[in-house]
mmCIF file of C-alpha atoms and ligand atoms in Angstrom:
data_model
loop_
_atom_site.group_PDB
_atom_site.id
_atom_site.type_symbol
_atom_site.label_atom_id
_atom_site.label_comp_id
_atom_site.label_asym_id
_atom_site.label_seq_id
_atom_site.Cartn_x
_atom_site.Cartn_y
_atom_site.Cartn_z
ATOM 1 C CA MET T 159 -7.898 36.342 20.890
ATOM 2 C CA THR T 160 -6.157 36.941 17.542
ATOM 3 C CA ASN T 161 -8.508 37.156 14.613
ATOM 4 C CA HIS T 162 -6.825 34.846 12.103
ATOM 5 C CA PRO T 163 -7.671 35.552 8.481
ATOM 6 C CA VAL T 164 -9.686 32.932 6.621
ATOM 7 C CA PRO T 165 -7.718 31.574 3.616
ATOM 8 C CA GLU T 166 -8.834 32.607 0.140
ATOM 9 C CA LEU T 167 -11.806 30.479 -0.885
ATOM 10 C CA LEU T 168 -12.589 29.637 -4.505
ATOM 11 C CA TYR T 169 -16.029 28.323 -5.410
ATOM 12 C CA ASN T 170 -17.154 25.684 -7.928
ATOM 13 C CA TYR T 171 -13.483 25.050 -8.710
ATOM 14 C CA SER T 172 -12.334 22.576 -11.388
ATOM 15 C CA LEU T 173 -10.254 19.663 -10.050
ATOM 16 C CA LYS T 174 -9.322 18.400 -13.504
ATOM 17 C CA PRO T 175 -5.671 19.566 -13.222
ATOM 18 C CA TYR T 176 -5.494 18.262 -9.630
ATOM 19 C CA ASN T 177 -6.189 14.555 -10.144
ATOM 20 C CA THR T 178 -3.887 12.364 -12.248
ATOM 21 C CA PHE T 179 -6.869 10.490 -13.745
ATOM 22 C CA GLY T 180 -7.833 13.876 -15.213
ATOM 23 C CA PHE T 181 -11.517 13.533 -14.290
ATOM 24 C CA ASP T 182 -13.500 16.665 -14.943
ATOM 25 C CA VAL T 183 -15.059 17.221 -11.513
ATOM 26 C CA ARG T 184 -15.476 20.305 -9.360
ATOM 27 C CA ALA T 185 -15.019 21.185 -5.698
ATOM 28 C CA ALA T 186 -17.789 23.221 -4.088
ATOM 29 C CA ILE T 187 -15.026 25.173 -2.275
ATOM 30 C CA PHE T 188 -11.277 25.040 -2.908
ATOM 31 C CA THR T 189 -8.413 26.586 -1.002
ATOM 32 C CA ARG T 190 -4.650 26.298 -0.876
ATOM 33 C CA LEU T 191 -2.486 26.027 2.238
ATOM 34 C CA THR T 192 0.886 27.516 1.327
ATOM 35 C CA ASP T 193 2.069 28.599 4.766
ATOM 36 C CA GLU T 194 1.556 27.078 8.215
ATOM 37 C CA SER T 195 0.812 30.558 9.574
ATOM 38 C CA ALA T 196 -2.561 30.239 7.793
ATOM 39 C CA LEU T 197 -3.422 27.079 9.802
ATOM 40 C CA PRO T 198 -5.398 28.726 12.636
ATOM 41 C CA GLY T 199 -7.652 30.528 10.139
ATOM 42 C CA LEU T 200 -8.082 27.360 8.091
ATOM 43 C CA LEU T 201 -8.948 25.231 11.138
ATOM 44 C CA ARG T 202 -11.382 27.861 12.383
ATOM 45 C CA PHE T 203 -13.107 27.794 8.995
ATOM 46 C CA ILE T 204 -13.153 23.953 8.909
ATOM 47 C CA ASN T 205 -14.706 23.823 12.362
ATOM 48 C CA THR T 206 -17.514 26.213 11.515
ATOM 49 C CA TYR T 207 -18.046 24.775 8.040
ATOM 50 C CA ASN T 208 -20.672 22.080 8.023
ATOM 51 C CA GLY T 209 -19.507 19.789 5.221
ATOM 52 C CA PRO T 210 -16.897 17.260 4.133
ATOM 53 C CA VAL T 211 -13.226 18.259 3.894
ATOM 54 C CA LEU T 212 -10.606 16.672 1.636
ATOM 55 C CA PHE T 213 -6.872 17.318 1.814
ATOM 56 C CA LEU T 214 -5.247 17.095 -1.557
ATOM 57 C CA GLY T 215 -1.616 16.428 -2.378
ATOM 58 C CA GLY T 216 -0.739 15.574 -5.972
ATOM 59 C CA GLY T 217 -4.107 13.847 -6.550
ATOM 60 C CA SER T 218 -2.307 10.698 -7.726
ATOM 61 C CA ASN T 219 -4.157 8.254 -5.490
ATOM 62 C CA LEU T 220 -7.691 9.605 -5.817
ATOM 63 C CA LEU T 221 -10.618 8.680 -8.031
ATOM 64 C CA PHE T 222 -13.490 11.162 -8.114
ATOM 65 C CA THR T 223 -16.792 9.608 -9.191
ATOM 66 C CA ARG T 224 -18.623 12.928 -8.807
ATOM 67 C CA ASP T 225 -18.168 16.570 -7.881
ATOM 68 C CA PHE T 226 -16.833 17.016 -4.346
ATOM 69 C CA GLU T 227 -19.621 18.744 -2.401
ATOM 70 C CA GLY T 228 -17.335 20.131 0.256
ATOM 71 C CA LEU T 229 -14.042 21.881 0.899
ATOM 72 C CA VAL T 230 -10.872 20.734 -0.868
ATOM 73 C CA VAL T 231 -7.632 21.974 0.700
ATOM 74 C CA GLN T 232 -4.604 21.669 -1.524
ATOM 75 C CA VAL T 233 -1.622 21.237 0.817
ATOM 76 C CA ALA T 234 1.178 23.257 -0.767
ATOM 77 C CA THR T 235 3.633 24.026 2.053
ATOM 78 C CA LYS T 236 7.243 23.815 0.845
ATOM 79 C CA GLY T 237 10.669 23.167 2.339
ATOM 80 C CA ILE T 238 13.258 20.403 2.791
ATOM 81 C CA GLU T 239 15.699 20.656 5.669
ATOM 82 C CA ILE T 240 18.453 18.579 7.253
ATOM 83 C CA ILE T 241 17.610 18.780 10.932
ATOM 84 C CA GLU T 242 20.221 16.536 12.536
ATOM 85 C CA GLU T 243 23.015 14.112 11.696
ATOM 86 C CA ASP T 244 25.544 11.788 13.259
ATOM 87 C CA ASP T 245 28.206 9.456 11.848
ATOM 88 C CA GLU T 246 25.651 6.968 10.566
ATOM 89 C CA PHE T 247 22.390 8.806 9.888
ATOM 90 C CA VAL T 248 20.993 12.062 8.631
ATOM 91 C CA TYR T 249 17.506 13.252 9.591
ATOM 92 C CA ILE T 250 15.722 15.147 6.839
ATOM 93 C CA ARG T 251 12.335 16.842 7.123
ATOM 94 C CA GLY T 252 10.120 17.516 4.122
ATOM 95 C CA MET T 253 7.093 19.795 4.330
ATOM 96 C CA ALA T 254 3.799 18.176 3.313
ATOM 97 C CA GLY T 255 3.445 20.028 0.003
ATOM 98 C CA GLU T 256 6.894 19.106 -1.318
ATOM 99 C CA ASN T 257 6.824 16.879 -4.362
ATOM 100 C CA TRP T 258 7.892 13.363 -3.333
ATOM 101 C CA ASP T 259 10.374 12.880 -6.145
ATOM 102 C CA ASP T 260 11.969 16.298 -5.420
ATOM 103 C CA PHE T 261 12.499 15.029 -1.874
ATOM 104 C CA VAL T 262 14.081 11.833 -3.257
ATOM 105 C CA ARG T 263 16.347 13.970 -5.527
ATOM 106 C CA PHE T 264 17.441 15.968 -2.463
ATOM 107 C CA CYS T 265 18.509 12.735 -0.684
ATOM 108 C CA VAL T 266 20.000 10.957 -3.717
ATOM 109 C CA GLY T 267 21.932 14.094 -4.742
ATOM 110 C CA ARG T 268 23.696 14.045 -1.364
ATOM 111 C CA ASN T 269 24.279 10.280 -1.460
ATOM 112 C CA TYR T 270 21.976 9.605 1.492
ATOM 113 C CA GLY T 271 20.393 6.186 1.109
ATOM 114 C CA GLY T 272 16.971 4.750 1.873
ATOM 115 C CA VAL T 273 14.487 6.266 -0.566
ATOM 116 C CA GLU T 274 16.263 5.700 -3.917
ATOM 117 C CA ASN T 275 14.032 2.697 -4.754
ATOM 118 C CA LEU T 276 11.029 5.002 -4.282
ATOM 119 C CA SER T 277 12.207 7.353 -7.044
ATOM 120 C CA LEU T 278 9.600 8.836 -9.380
ATOM 121 C CA ILE T 279 6.539 7.853 -7.337
ATOM 122 C CA PRO T 280 4.062 10.686 -7.990
ATOM 123 C CA GLY T 281 2.532 12.720 -5.186
ATOM 124 C CA ASN T 282 3.690 14.716 -2.209
ATOM 125 C CA VAL T 283 5.673 14.147 0.977
ATOM 126 C CA GLY T 284 2.597 14.738 3.185
ATOM 127 C CA SER T 285 0.613 11.936 1.543
ATOM 128 C CA SER T 286 3.489 9.460 1.411
ATOM 129 C CA PRO T 287 2.861 7.950 4.891
ATOM 130 C CA ILE T 288 -0.887 7.561 4.352
ATOM 131 C CA GLN T 289 -0.527 4.407 2.291
ATOM 132 C CA ASN T 290 3.138 3.751 3.242
ATOM 133 C CA ILE T 291 4.256 4.114 -0.368
ATOM 134 C CA GLY T 292 6.394 1.292 -1.657
ATOM 135 C CA ALA T 293 8.198 0.080 -4.749
ATOM 136 C CA TYR T 294 10.985 -2.294 -5.742
ATOM 137 C CA GLY T 295 11.286 -4.060 -2.385
ATOM 138 C CA VAL T 296 11.343 -0.895 -0.252
ATOM 139 C CA GLU T 297 8.637 0.889 1.713
ATOM 140 C CA LEU T 298 8.457 4.359 3.182
ATOM 141 C CA LYS T 299 8.417 2.874 6.700
ATOM 142 C CA ASP T 300 12.001 1.602 6.180
ATOM 143 C CA SER T 301 13.320 5.203 6.297
ATOM 144 C CA PHE T 302 10.510 6.890 8.239
ATOM 145 C CA TYR T 303 11.469 8.602 11.501
ATOM 146 C CA MET T 304 8.449 10.663 12.598
ATOM 147 C CA LEU T 305 5.781 13.030 11.349
ATOM 148 C CA ASP T 306 4.115 16.204 12.560
ATOM 149 C CA ALA T 307 0.362 16.542 12.263
ATOM 150 C CA ILE T 308 -2.455 18.688 13.570
ATOM 151 C CA SER T 309 -5.771 17.404 14.871
ATOM 152 C CA LEU T 310 -8.676 18.854 12.923
ATOM 153 C CA ARG T 311 -10.971 18.510 15.912
ATOM 154 C CA THR T 312 -8.841 19.996 18.715
ATOM 155 C CA GLY T 313 -6.234 21.983 16.764
ATOM 156 C CA GLU T 314 -3.499 20.280 18.800
ATOM 157 C CA PHE T 315 -0.140 19.486 17.229
ATOM 158 C CA ARG T 316 0.970 15.877 17.549
ATOM 159 C CA GLU T 317 4.094 13.939 16.647
ATOM 160 C CA PHE T 318 3.668 10.376 15.369
ATOM 161 C CA THR T 319 6.517 7.896 15.797
ATOM 162 C CA LEU T 320 7.072 4.890 13.537
ATOM 163 C CA ASP T 321 5.138 2.579 15.890
ATOM 164 C CA GLU T 322 2.238 5.008 16.216
ATOM 165 C CA CYS T 323 1.736 5.100 12.436
ATOM 166 C CA ASN T 324 1.042 1.357 12.396
ATOM 167 C CA PHE T 325 2.373 0.964 8.862
ATOM 168 C CA GLY T 326 1.418 -2.097 6.814
ATOM 169 C CA TYR T 327 1.321 -2.978 3.140
ATOM 170 C CA ARG T 328 -0.139 0.191 1.521
ATOM 171 C CA ASN T 329 -1.656 0.951 4.881
ATOM 172 C CA SER T 330 -1.308 3.088 8.022
ATOM 173 C CA VAL T 331 -3.287 4.362 10.992
ATOM 174 C CA PHE T 332 -4.328 7.309 8.761
ATOM 175 C CA LYS T 333 -6.378 4.980 6.528
ATOM 176 C CA ASN T 334 -8.003 3.328 9.553
ATOM 177 C CA GLU T 335 -8.652 4.546 13.138
ATOM 178 C CA LEU T 336 -7.477 8.095 12.436
ATOM 179 C CA LYS T 337 -8.883 8.454 8.934
ATOM 180 C CA GLY T 338 -9.717 12.089 8.183
ATOM 181 C CA GLN T 339 -8.741 13.247 11.679
ATOM 182 C CA TYR T 340 -5.283 14.734 11.109
ATOM 183 C CA LEU T 341 -3.631 17.001 8.616
ATOM 184 C CA ILE T 342 -0.039 15.849 8.099
ATOM 185 C CA LEU T 343 2.245 18.899 8.133
ATOM 186 C CA SER T 344 5.723 17.427 7.628
ATOM 187 C CA VAL T 345 7.516 14.087 7.574
ATOM 188 C CA THR T 346 11.032 13.397 8.895
ATOM 189 C CA PHE T 347 13.100 10.584 7.423
ATOM 190 C CA ARG T 348 16.225 8.879 8.737
ATOM 191 C CA LEU T 349 18.563 8.333 5.807
ATOM 192 C CA LYS T 350 21.778 6.317 5.884
ATOM 193 C CA LYS T 351 25.211 7.711 5.118
ATOM 194 C CA ASN T 352 26.537 4.266 4.184
ATOM 195 C CA PRO T 353 23.452 2.510 2.911
ATOM 196 C CA ALA T 354 23.072 -1.157 2.058
ATOM 197 C CA LEU T 355 21.501 -0.915 -1.398
ATOM 198 C CA ASN T 356 18.508 -3.064 -2.279
ATOM 199 C CA THR T 357 18.891 -4.319 -5.847
ATOM 200 C CA SER T 358 17.269 -7.697 -5.335
ATOM 201 C CA TYR T 359 13.773 -6.797 -6.465
ATOM 202 C CA GLY T 360 12.408 -6.857 -9.981
ATOM 203 C CA SER T 361 14.779 -5.932 -12.701
ATOM 204 C CA ILE T 362 17.036 -3.428 -10.892
ATOM 205 C CA ALA T 363 20.183 -5.597 -11.150
ATOM 206 C CA ALA T 364 19.524 -6.284 -14.861
ATOM 207 C CA GLU T 365 18.940 -2.594 -15.539
ATOM 208 C CA LEU T 366 22.194 -1.651 -13.755
ATOM 209 C CA GLU T 367 24.018 -4.169 -15.887
ATOM 210 C CA ALA T 368 22.443 -2.773 -19.061
ATOM 211 C CA MET T 369 23.504 0.706 -17.898
ATOM 212 C CA GLY T 370 27.023 -0.640 -17.323
ATOM 213 C CA GLU T 371 27.075 0.728 -13.771
ATOM 214 C CA SER T 372 27.727 -0.686 -10.339
ATOM 215 C CA PRO T 373 25.160 -0.102 -7.579
ATOM 216 C CA SER T 374 25.212 3.291 -5.832
ATOM 217 C CA VAL T 375 22.437 5.441 -4.388
ATOM 218 C CA ASP T 376 22.451 7.466 -7.597
ATOM 219 C CA SER T 377 22.654 4.568 -10.089
ATOM 220 C CA VAL T 378 19.909 2.584 -8.317
ATOM 221 C CA SER T 379 17.685 5.665 -8.432
ATOM 222 C CA ARG T 380 18.340 6.103 -12.168
ATOM 223 C CA ALA T 381 17.756 2.383 -12.797
ATOM 224 C CA VAL T 382 14.394 2.587 -10.986
ATOM 225 C CA CYS T 383 13.458 5.689 -13.037
ATOM 226 C CA ASN T 384 14.336 3.877 -16.291
ATOM 227 C CA ILE T 385 12.275 0.817 -15.345
ATOM 228 C CA ARG T 386 9.299 2.889 -14.209
ATOM 229 C CA ARG T 387 9.332 5.027 -17.382
ATOM 230 C CA SER T 388 9.360 1.906 -19.562
ATOM 231 C CA LYS T 389 6.533 0.186 -17.654
ATOM 232 C CA LEU T 390 4.137 2.763 -16.306
ATOM 233 C CA PRO T 391 2.015 5.229 -18.264
ATOM 234 C CA ASP T 392 2.815 8.891 -17.572
ATOM 235 C CA PRO T 393 -0.331 10.587 -16.170
ATOM 236 C CA ALA T 394 0.588 13.677 -18.213
ATOM 237 C CA GLU T 395 -0.118 11.553 -21.311
ATOM 238 C CA ILE T 396 -2.780 9.051 -20.158
ATOM 239 C CA GLY T 397 -4.845 9.621 -17.007
ATOM 240 C CA ASN T 398 -4.201 7.004 -14.308
ATOM 241 C CA ALA T 399 -3.461 6.586 -10.606
ATOM 242 C CA GLY T 400 -0.764 3.920 -10.822
ATOM 243 C CA SER T 401 -1.680 0.488 -9.419
ATOM 244 C CA PHE T 402 -5.447 0.441 -9.183
ATOM 245 C CA PHE T 403 -5.534 -2.645 -6.932
ATOM 246 C CA LYS T 404 -3.395 -3.876 -4.036
ATOM 247 C CA ASN T 405 -1.558 -7.151 -4.509
ATOM 248 C CA PRO T 406 -3.759 -9.688 -2.690
ATOM 249 C CA VAL T 407 -2.373 -11.830 0.139
ATOM 250 C CA VAL T 408 -3.666 -15.415 0.433
ATOM 251 C CA ASP T 409 -3.025 -18.170 2.975
ATOM 252 C CA GLU T 410 -0.574 -20.998 2.294
ATOM 253 C CA ALA T 411 -3.285 -23.593 1.503
ATOM 254 C CA HIS T 412 -4.983 -21.351 -1.055
ATOM 255 C CA TYR T 413 -1.594 -20.560 -2.615
ATOM 256 C CA GLU T 414 -0.634 -24.260 -2.922
ATOM 257 C CA LYS T 415 -3.936 -25.003 -4.647
ATOM 258 C CA LEU T 416 -3.468 -22.143 -7.147
ATOM 259 C CA LYS T 417 0.167 -23.089 -7.754
ATOM 260 C CA GLY T 418 -0.934 -26.628 -8.652
ATOM 261 C CA GLU T 419 -3.211 -25.180 -11.329
ATOM 262 C CA TYR T 420 -0.984 -22.285 -12.460
ATOM 263 C CA PRO T 421 2.677 -23.290 -11.924
ATOM 264 C CA SER T 422 4.024 -20.064 -13.479
ATOM 265 C CA MET T 423 2.011 -17.796 -11.162
ATOM 266 C CA PRO T 424 4.300 -15.190 -9.513
ATOM 267 C CA ALA T 425 4.125 -15.216 -5.701
ATOM 268 C CA TYR T 426 5.996 -13.577 -2.820
ATOM 269 C CA PRO T 427 5.843 -15.344 0.558
ATOM 270 C CA GLY T 428 5.738 -12.975 3.558
ATOM 271 C CA SER T 429 4.891 -12.934 7.257
ATOM 272 C CA GLU T 430 1.171 -12.318 6.634
ATOM 273 C CA GLY T 431 0.743 -14.980 3.901
ATOM 274 C CA VAL T 432 1.636 -15.273 0.233
ATOM 275 C CA LYS T 433 1.358 -12.096 -1.828
ATOM 276 C CA LEU T 434 0.150 -12.598 -5.415
ATOM 277 C CA ALA T 435 0.672 -10.229 -8.325
ATOM 278 C CA ALA T 436 -2.686 -8.563 -8.997
ATOM 279 C CA GLY T 437 -1.505 -7.535 -12.478
ATOM 280 C CA TRP T 438 -0.803 -11.150 -13.425
ATOM 281 C CA LEU T 439 -4.232 -12.332 -12.176
ATOM 282 C CA ILE T 440 -5.972 -9.566 -14.154
ATOM 283 C CA GLU T 441 -3.970 -10.373 -17.276
ATOM 284 C CA GLN T 442 -4.912 -14.068 -17.006
ATOM 285 C CA CYS T 443 -8.571 -13.007 -17.065
ATOM 286 C CA GLY T 444 -7.961 -11.344 -20.432
ATOM 287 C CA TRP T 445 -8.280 -7.693 -19.393
ATOM 288 C CA LYS T 446 -4.875 -6.370 -20.422
ATOM 289 C CA GLY T 447 -5.319 -3.694 -23.111
ATOM 290 C CA TYR T 448 -9.149 -3.827 -22.810
ATOM 291 C CA ARG T 449 -10.859 -0.562 -23.697
ATOM 292 C CA GLU T 450 -14.458 0.543 -23.410
ATOM 293 C CA GLY T 451 -15.021 4.117 -24.552
ATOM 294 C CA ASP T 452 -12.311 6.122 -22.829
ATOM 295 C CA ALA T 453 -11.969 3.793 -19.819
ATOM 296 C CA GLY T 454 -9.499 0.952 -20.093
ATOM 297 C CA VAL T 455 -6.817 -1.355 -18.763
ATOM 298 C CA HIS T 456 -3.326 -0.292 -19.768
ATOM 299 C CA SER T 457 -1.800 -2.318 -22.604
ATOM 300 C CA ARG T 458 1.597 -2.785 -20.895
ATOM 301 C CA GLN T 459 0.509 -3.052 -17.248
ATOM 302 C CA ALA T 460 -2.805 -4.730 -16.406
ATOM 303 C CA LEU T 461 -2.733 -3.335 -12.859
ATOM 304 C CA VAL T 462 -3.202 0.199 -14.155
ATOM 305 C CA LEU T 463 -6.674 1.402 -15.166
ATOM 306 C CA VAL T 464 -6.654 4.416 -17.433
ATOM 307 C CA ASN T 465 -8.710 7.351 -18.668
ATOM 308 C CA TYR T 466 -7.925 7.878 -22.351
ATOM 309 C CA GLY T 467 -9.527 11.320 -22.254
ATOM 310 C CA ASN T 468 -13.198 11.700 -21.464
ATOM 311 C CA ALA T 469 -14.032 8.728 -19.236
ATOM 312 C CA SER T 470 -15.829 9.459 -15.974
ATOM 313 C CA GLY T 471 -14.757 8.132 -12.583
ATOM 314 C CA SER T 472 -17.907 5.988 -12.458
ATOM 315 C CA GLN T 473 -17.022 4.311 -15.767
ATOM 316 C CA VAL T 474 -13.592 3.381 -14.406
ATOM 317 C CA VAL T 475 -15.133 2.126 -11.147
ATOM 318 C CA ASP T 476 -17.671 0.015 -13.137
ATOM 319 C CA LEU T 477 -14.798 -1.505 -15.092
ATOM 320 C CA SER T 478 -12.876 -2.190 -11.854
ATOM 321 C CA LYS T 479 -15.903 -4.029 -10.419
ATOM 322 C CA ARG T 480 -16.063 -6.321 -13.435
ATOM 323 C CA ILE T 481 -12.343 -7.027 -13.109
ATOM 324 C CA ILE T 482 -12.787 -7.852 -9.404
ATOM 325 C CA ALA T 483 -15.659 -10.233 -10.257
ATOM 326 C CA SER T 484 -13.722 -12.100 -12.939
ATOM 327 C CA VAL T 485 -10.584 -12.520 -10.766
ATOM 328 C CA GLN T 486 -12.838 -13.741 -7.949
ATOM 329 C CA GLU T 487 -14.508 -16.260 -10.241
ATOM 330 C CA LYS T 488 -11.317 -17.626 -11.810
ATOM 331 C CA PHE T 489 -8.947 -17.603 -8.812
ATOM 332 C CA LYS T 490 -11.238 -17.222 -5.758
ATOM 333 C CA VAL T 491 -9.102 -14.208 -4.843
ATOM 334 C CA THR T 492 -10.609 -10.863 -3.814
ATOM 335 C CA LEU T 493 -8.941 -7.764 -5.220
ATOM 336 C CA GLU T 494 -9.159 -4.535 -3.234
ATOM 337 C CA PRO T 495 -8.663 -1.073 -4.741
ATOM 338 C CA GLU T 496 -5.504 0.738 -3.681
ATOM 339 C CA VAL T 497 -6.921 4.004 -5.030
ATOM 340 C CA ASN T 498 -9.128 6.165 -2.762
ATOM 341 C CA ILE T 499 -12.563 6.251 -4.410
ATOM 342 C CA LEU T 500 -14.677 9.321 -3.661
HETATM 343 C C1 FAD O 765 1.863 6.649 -12.416
HETATM 344 C C2 FAD O 765 1.705 6.358 -10.940
HETATM 345 C C3 FAD O 765 2.560 5.482 -10.312
HETATM 346 C C4 FAD O 765 2.429 5.209 -8.934
HETATM 347 N N1 FAD O 765 3.306 4.331 -8.357
HETATM 348 C C5 FAD O 765 3.216 4.066 -7.035
HETATM 349 C C6 FAD O 765 4.147 3.182 -6.417
HETATM 350 O O1 FAD O 765 5.068 2.657 -7.044
HETATM 351 N N2 FAD O 765 4.004 2.935 -5.088
HETATM 352 C C7 FAD O 765 3.024 3.530 -4.336
HETATM 353 O O2 FAD O 765 2.966 3.255 -3.138
HETATM 354 N N3 FAD O 765 2.132 4.372 -4.907
HETATM 355 C C8 FAD O 765 2.208 4.665 -6.220
HETATM 356 N N4 FAD O 765 1.304 5.521 -6.807
HETATM 357 C C9 FAD O 765 0.214 6.094 -5.989
HETATM 358 C C10 FAD O 765 0.523 7.513 -5.445
HETATM 359 O O3 FAD O 765 1.608 8.077 -6.103
HETATM 360 C C11 FAD O 765 0.816 7.493 -3.945
HETATM 361 O O4 FAD O 765 -0.267 6.947 -3.242
HETATM 362 C C12 FAD O 765 1.093 8.900 -3.398
HETATM 363 O O5 FAD O 765 1.578 8.818 -2.067
HETATM 364 C C13 FAD O 765 -0.145 9.783 -3.420
HETATM 365 O O6 FAD O 765 0.293 11.091 -3.129
HETATM 366 P P1 FAD O 765 -0.572 12.341 -3.507
HETATM 367 O O7 FAD O 765 0.104 13.556 -2.931
HETATM 368 O O8 FAD O 765 -0.862 12.406 -4.944
HETATM 369 O O9 FAD O 765 -1.894 12.036 -2.662
HETATM 370 P P2 FAD O 765 -3.399 12.389 -3.043
HETATM 371 O O10 FAD O 765 -3.885 11.500 -4.127
HETATM 372 O O11 FAD O 765 -3.563 13.854 -3.249
HETATM 373 O O12 FAD O 765 -4.112 11.979 -1.672
HETATM 374 C C14 FAD O 765 -4.105 10.634 -1.242
HETATM 375 C C15 FAD O 765 -4.773 10.554 0.136
HETATM 376 O O13 FAD O 765 -3.983 11.254 1.103
HETATM 377 C C16 FAD O 765 -4.754 12.275 1.742
HETATM 378 N N5 FAD O 765 -3.826 13.393 2.000
HETATM 379 C C17 FAD O 765 -3.058 14.031 1.087
HETATM 380 N N6 FAD O 765 -2.261 14.934 1.705
HETATM 381 C C18 FAD O 765 -2.537 14.850 3.045
HETATM 382 C C19 FAD O 765 -2.028 15.517 4.207
HETATM 383 N N7 FAD O 765 -1.067 16.451 4.131
HETATM 384 N N8 FAD O 765 -2.542 15.187 5.426
HETATM 385 C C20 FAD O 765 -3.512 14.240 5.523
HETATM 386 N N9 FAD O 765 -4.024 13.570 4.446
HETATM 387 C C21 FAD O 765 -3.541 13.878 3.237
HETATM 388 C C22 FAD O 765 -5.848 12.605 0.751
HETATM 389 O O14 FAD O 765 -6.968 13.191 1.390
HETATM 390 C C23 FAD O 765 -6.157 11.227 0.174
HETATM 391 O O15 FAD O 765 -6.964 10.493 1.054
HETATM 392 C C24 FAD O 765 1.413 5.827 -8.180
HETATM 393 C C25 FAD O 765 0.544 6.743 -8.810
HETATM 394 C C26 FAD O 765 0.693 7.011 -10.176
HETATM 395 C C27 FAD O 765 -0.230 8.011 -10.828
#
């Protein structure tokens, strides 16, 4: 049997640069996966190591409340490749460690449509299916083709089709039945050569008009970038993980009752019920711009909780619990965190 080398292990390693909240926590052991040839050695180590393991992408959907007493593996494998095409579609594979927006640039730059509305979402390609990233009326699942993963338990490679991923709103099989069981190695997308552009959501059409441009893959992407930059805090300036909560979905009866009381309440009917805007509910409870020490609610977007510098993860979680309680009391609606709390 080949004796695969164990990847370089770093001990008591600071994760401050590796989580967009900027929390000052440490990993007991840290390693980096830059090449798939190191996988056998990594898996062998994981299987003999008796402790928790966390795969890390861009750290933009994680909230550390304490040091991670286990092994953190930063997935840093690179590469974007067109693997197949026909008259209508092009199939493009991104390695797990590729930056998501670099992948979007690759597609937009070649005029392949499908992911332009997902421009500028932080994080990596390998994490993008985990919560089925979405923005401006589009979700990852709309362009997803398949992904390659490896089982941590058996070391077997497995392909997951669209159906097998069981994608839902900010959800997938990897947050449920298969949580923590697979390392995603690469994701293949099916992009369109003649895409139908989605400009119906939010302010994309208005932004295009202000830009004086007609819709194209490139202009929609730039419009989305402009809107996002004007609305969302940049983690390089203020620590945050984007939307802290999911938008809650309520049944029709509950919605009708709330609408009677709050006629201006934004709502989006869907197959699973009526989706409400968590940010609006939080704002109505008076939290927008609230600050307590270095933990706070962003002043322009109430859905985003922030670390102004030296807050701890626990302080932000405490604040989130009080927000959940006040939304529950006022609207009888339960907010759930979108962020992974560790
Ligand atoms: C400013 C800002 C704006 C955002 N806007 C949006 C938005 O519009 N829409 C949206 O959907 N999200 C948004 N997010 C959330 C975030 O960008 C996404 O959830 C993103 O997919 C997380 O990617 P990441 O690489 O940073 O994952 P991480 O935070 O590093 O990890 C997230 C989870 O995935 C797991 N994981 C990571 N890589 C792998 C792998 N290769 N195999 C198996 N498991 C893995 C981790 O263990 C963890 O459980 C935003 C975040 C920020 C900071």
